[in-house]
Tab-separated table of C-alpha atoms in Angstrom:
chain	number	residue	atom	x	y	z
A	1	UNK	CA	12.491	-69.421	74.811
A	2	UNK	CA	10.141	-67.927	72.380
A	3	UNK	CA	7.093	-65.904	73.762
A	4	UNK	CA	3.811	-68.404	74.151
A	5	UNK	CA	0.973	-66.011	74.510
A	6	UNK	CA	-2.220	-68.874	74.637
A	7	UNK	CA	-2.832	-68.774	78.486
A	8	UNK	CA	-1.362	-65.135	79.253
A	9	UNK	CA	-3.844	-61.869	79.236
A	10	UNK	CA	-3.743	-58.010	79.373
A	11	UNK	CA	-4.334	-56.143	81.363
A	12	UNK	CA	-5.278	-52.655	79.633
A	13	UNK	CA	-4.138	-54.104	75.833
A	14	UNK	CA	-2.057	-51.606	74.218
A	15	UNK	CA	-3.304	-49.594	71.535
A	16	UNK	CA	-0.569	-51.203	69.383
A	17	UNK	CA	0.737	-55.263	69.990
A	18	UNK	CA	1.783	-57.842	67.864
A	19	UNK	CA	3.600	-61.325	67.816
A	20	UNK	CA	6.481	-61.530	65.360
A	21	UNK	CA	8.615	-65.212	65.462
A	22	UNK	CA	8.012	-65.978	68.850
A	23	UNK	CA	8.986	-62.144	69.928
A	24	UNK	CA	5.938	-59.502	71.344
A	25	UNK	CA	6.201	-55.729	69.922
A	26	UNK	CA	4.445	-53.390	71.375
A	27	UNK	CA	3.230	-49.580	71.653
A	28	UNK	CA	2.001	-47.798	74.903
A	29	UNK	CA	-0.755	-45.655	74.911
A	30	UNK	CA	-1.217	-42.235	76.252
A	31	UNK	CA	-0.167	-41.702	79.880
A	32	UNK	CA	-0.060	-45.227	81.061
A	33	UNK	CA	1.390	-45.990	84.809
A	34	UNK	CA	1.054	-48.697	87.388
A	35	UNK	CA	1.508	-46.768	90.492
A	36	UNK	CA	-0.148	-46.294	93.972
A	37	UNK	CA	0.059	-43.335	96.500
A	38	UNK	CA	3.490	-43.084	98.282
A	39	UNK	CA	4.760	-39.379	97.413
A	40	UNK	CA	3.160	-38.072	93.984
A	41	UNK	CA	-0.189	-38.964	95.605
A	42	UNK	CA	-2.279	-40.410	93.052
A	43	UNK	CA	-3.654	-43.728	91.835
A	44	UNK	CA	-2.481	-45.198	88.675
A	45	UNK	CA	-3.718	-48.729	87.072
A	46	UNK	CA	-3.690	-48.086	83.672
A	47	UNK	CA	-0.169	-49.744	82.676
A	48	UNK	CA	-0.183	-52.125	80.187
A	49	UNK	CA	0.353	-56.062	81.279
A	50	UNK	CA	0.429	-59.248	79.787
A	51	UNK	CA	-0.260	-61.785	82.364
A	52	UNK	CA	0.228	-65.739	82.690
A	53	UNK	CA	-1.302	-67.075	86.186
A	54	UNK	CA	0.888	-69.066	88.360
A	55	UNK	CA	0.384	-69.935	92.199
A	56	UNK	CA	3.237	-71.177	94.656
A	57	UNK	CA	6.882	-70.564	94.273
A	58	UNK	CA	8.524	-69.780	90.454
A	59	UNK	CA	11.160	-68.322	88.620
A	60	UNK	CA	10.562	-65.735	86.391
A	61	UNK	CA	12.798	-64.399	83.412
A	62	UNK	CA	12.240	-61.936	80.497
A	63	UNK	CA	14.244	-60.673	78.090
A	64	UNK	CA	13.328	-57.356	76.368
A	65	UNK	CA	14.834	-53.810	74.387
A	66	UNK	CA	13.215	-50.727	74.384
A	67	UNK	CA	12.843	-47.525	72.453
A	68	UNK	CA	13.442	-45.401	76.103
A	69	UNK	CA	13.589	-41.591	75.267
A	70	UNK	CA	11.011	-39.526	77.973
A	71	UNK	CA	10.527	-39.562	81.284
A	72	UNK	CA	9.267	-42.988	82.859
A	73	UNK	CA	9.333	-44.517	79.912
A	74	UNK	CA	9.782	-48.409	81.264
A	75	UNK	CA	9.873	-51.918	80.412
A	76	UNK	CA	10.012	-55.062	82.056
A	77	UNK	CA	8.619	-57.726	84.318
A	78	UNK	CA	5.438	-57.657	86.643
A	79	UNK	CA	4.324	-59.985	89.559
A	80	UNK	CA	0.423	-59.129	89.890
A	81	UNK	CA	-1.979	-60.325	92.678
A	82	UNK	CA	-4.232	-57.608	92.324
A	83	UNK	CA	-4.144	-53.172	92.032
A	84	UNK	CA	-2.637	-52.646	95.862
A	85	UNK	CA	-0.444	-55.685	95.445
A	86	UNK	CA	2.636	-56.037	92.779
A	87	UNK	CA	5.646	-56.012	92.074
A	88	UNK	CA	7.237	-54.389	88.541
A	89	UNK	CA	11.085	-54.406	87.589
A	90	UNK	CA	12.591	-53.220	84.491
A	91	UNK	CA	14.719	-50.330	82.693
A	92	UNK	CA	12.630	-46.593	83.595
A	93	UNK	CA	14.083	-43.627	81.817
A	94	UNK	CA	14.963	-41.062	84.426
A	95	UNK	CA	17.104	-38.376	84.561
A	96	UNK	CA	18.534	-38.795	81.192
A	97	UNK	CA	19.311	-42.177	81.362
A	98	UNK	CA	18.076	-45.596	81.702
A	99	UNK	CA	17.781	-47.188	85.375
A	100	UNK	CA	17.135	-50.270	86.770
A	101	UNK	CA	14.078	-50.224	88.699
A	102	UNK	CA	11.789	-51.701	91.357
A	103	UNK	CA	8.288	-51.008	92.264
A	104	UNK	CA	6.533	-52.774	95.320
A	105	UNK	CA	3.449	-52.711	96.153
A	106	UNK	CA	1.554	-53.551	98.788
A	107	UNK	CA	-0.983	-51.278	99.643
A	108	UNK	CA	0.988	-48.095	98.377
A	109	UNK	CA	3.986	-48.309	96.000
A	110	UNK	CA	7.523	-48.042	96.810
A	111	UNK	CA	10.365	-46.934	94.500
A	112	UNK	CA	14.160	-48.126	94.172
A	113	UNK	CA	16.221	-47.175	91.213
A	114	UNK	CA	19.884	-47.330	90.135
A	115	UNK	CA	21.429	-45.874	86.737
A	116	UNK	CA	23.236	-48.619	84.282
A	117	UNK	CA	25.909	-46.648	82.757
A	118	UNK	CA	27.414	-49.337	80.599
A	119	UNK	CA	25.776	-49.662	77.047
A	120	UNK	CA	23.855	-52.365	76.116
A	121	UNK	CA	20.865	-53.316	73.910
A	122	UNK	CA	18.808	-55.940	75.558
A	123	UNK	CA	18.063	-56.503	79.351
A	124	UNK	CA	17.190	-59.309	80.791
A	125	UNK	CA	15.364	-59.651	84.418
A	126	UNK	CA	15.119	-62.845	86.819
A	127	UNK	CA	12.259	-62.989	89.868
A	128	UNK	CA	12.336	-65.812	92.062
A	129	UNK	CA	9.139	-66.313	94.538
A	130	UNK	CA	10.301	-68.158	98.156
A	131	UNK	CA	7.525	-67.752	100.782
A	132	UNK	CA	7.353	-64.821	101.056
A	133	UNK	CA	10.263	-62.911	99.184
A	134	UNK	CA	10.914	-62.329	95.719
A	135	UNK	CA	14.545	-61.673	94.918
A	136	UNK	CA	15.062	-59.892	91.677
A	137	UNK	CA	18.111	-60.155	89.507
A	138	UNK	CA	19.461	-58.706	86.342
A	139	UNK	CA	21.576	-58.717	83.566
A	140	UNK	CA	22.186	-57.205	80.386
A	141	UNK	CA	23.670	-58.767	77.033
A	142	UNK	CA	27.124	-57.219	77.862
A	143	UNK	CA	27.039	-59.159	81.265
A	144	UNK	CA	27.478	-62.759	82.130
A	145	UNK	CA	26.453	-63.517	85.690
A	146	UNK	CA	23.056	-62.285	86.952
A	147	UNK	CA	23.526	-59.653	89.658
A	148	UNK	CA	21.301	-59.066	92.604
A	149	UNK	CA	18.963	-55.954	92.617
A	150	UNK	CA	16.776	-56.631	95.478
A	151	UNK	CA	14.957	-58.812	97.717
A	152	UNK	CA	11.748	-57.566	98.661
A	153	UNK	CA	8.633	-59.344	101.034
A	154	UNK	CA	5.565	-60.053	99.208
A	155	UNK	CA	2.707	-61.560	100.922
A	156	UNK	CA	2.887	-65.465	100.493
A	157	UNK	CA	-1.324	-65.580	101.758
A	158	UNK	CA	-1.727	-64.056	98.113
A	159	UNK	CA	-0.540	-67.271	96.519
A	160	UNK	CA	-2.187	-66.847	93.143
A	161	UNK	CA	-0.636	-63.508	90.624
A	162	UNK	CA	-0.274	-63.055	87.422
A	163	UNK	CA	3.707	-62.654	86.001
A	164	UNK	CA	4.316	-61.605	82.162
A	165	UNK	CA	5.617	-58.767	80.304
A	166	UNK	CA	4.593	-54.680	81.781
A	167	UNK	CA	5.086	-51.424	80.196
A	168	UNK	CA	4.372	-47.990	80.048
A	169	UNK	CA	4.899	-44.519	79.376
A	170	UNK	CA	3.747	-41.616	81.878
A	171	UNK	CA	4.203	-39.097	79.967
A	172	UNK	CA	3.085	-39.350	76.203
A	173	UNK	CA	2.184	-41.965	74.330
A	174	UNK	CA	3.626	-44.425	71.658
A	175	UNK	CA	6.731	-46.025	73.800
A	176	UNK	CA	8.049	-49.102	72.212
A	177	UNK	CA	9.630	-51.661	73.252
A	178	UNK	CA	10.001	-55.694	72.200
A	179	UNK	CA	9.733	-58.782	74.307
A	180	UNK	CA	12.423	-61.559	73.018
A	181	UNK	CA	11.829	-64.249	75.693
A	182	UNK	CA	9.587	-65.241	78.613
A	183	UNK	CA	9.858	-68.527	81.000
A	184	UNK	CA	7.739	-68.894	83.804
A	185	UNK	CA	9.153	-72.457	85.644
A	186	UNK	CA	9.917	-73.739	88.951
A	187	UNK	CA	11.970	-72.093	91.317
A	188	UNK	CA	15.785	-72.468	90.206
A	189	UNK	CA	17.204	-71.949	93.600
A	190	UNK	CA	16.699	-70.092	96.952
A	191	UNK	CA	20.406	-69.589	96.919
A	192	UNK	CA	21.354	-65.721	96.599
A	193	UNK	CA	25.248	-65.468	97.785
């Protein structure tokens, strides 16, 4: 379904946004990361995020392409409660090549990436909230059946977040990338086998 921007807000507005039949494009400013702690040791809050509250359980899904071509360059969808406590999953440019990839957070960040060798132009990302779990799911438009990338705890006391469309770009600015879709419903099942 199209993008419906009227109750969603940023979170660090890109230099560069705009809504085009129903679709968000966008533009990353200079150094942008979401990020906290574990490894490279630093603090990062600056990503750009586009935010639609929701409390209790939900399914999220986004559909998105972007224009990935430096090093953690990244696109996709965020779960927000607060700076120490989210969850962002997407396509991150790493070692040459695009990667699915999950960030927790909770407290300090955690990390879990796979490379998609397969070509395809749009991605699209599922997150279902149970309790306390989020299970995360992908596809891209060369795939038919959603395909689990990870189930991860998030603290069901923080009941209200924030879900939408994230990006950004590490290393330079001017990263672009285009939101086609964005539902935010009830959960569609708590089956994952």
């Amino acid at each position: 379904m199209p993008i419906d921007i009227n109750d969603m807000h940023w979170l660090n507005p890109p230099p560069v946004w705009e809504m085009n039949q129903g679709r968000l494009l966008v533009r990353s400013g200079d150094k942008t990361d979401l990020w906290q702690e574990t490894y490279y040791g630093f603090h990062r809050d600056n990503g750009h995020f586009l935010g639609r509250p929701r409390r209790g359980d939900f399914t999220a899904e986004i559909t998105f392409i972007g224009q990935y071509r430096e090093l953690y360059d990244q696109a996709g969808l965020m779960v927000r409660h607060d700076a120490t406590h989210w969850m962002k999953c997407g396509i991150e440019y790493t070692d040459g090549a695009r990667h699915f990839s999950v960030v927790v957070t909770n407290g300090n960040s955690d990390w879990s990436a796979f490379r998609l060798d397969h070509g395809f132009d749009a991605m699209s990302v599922r997150v279902t909230r149970n309790g306390d779990a989020l299970f995360i799911q992908y596809r891209t438009d060369k795939m038919s059946e959603w395909r689990m990338a990870r189930l991860a705890w998030f603290d069901p006391a923080l009941e209200e977040v924030s879900v939408g469309p994230a990006f950004c770009s590490p290393q330079r600015e001017g990263f672009e990338a285009e939101f086609l879709d964005f539902s935010l419903t009830g959960p569609v099942s708590r089956d994952i086998h």
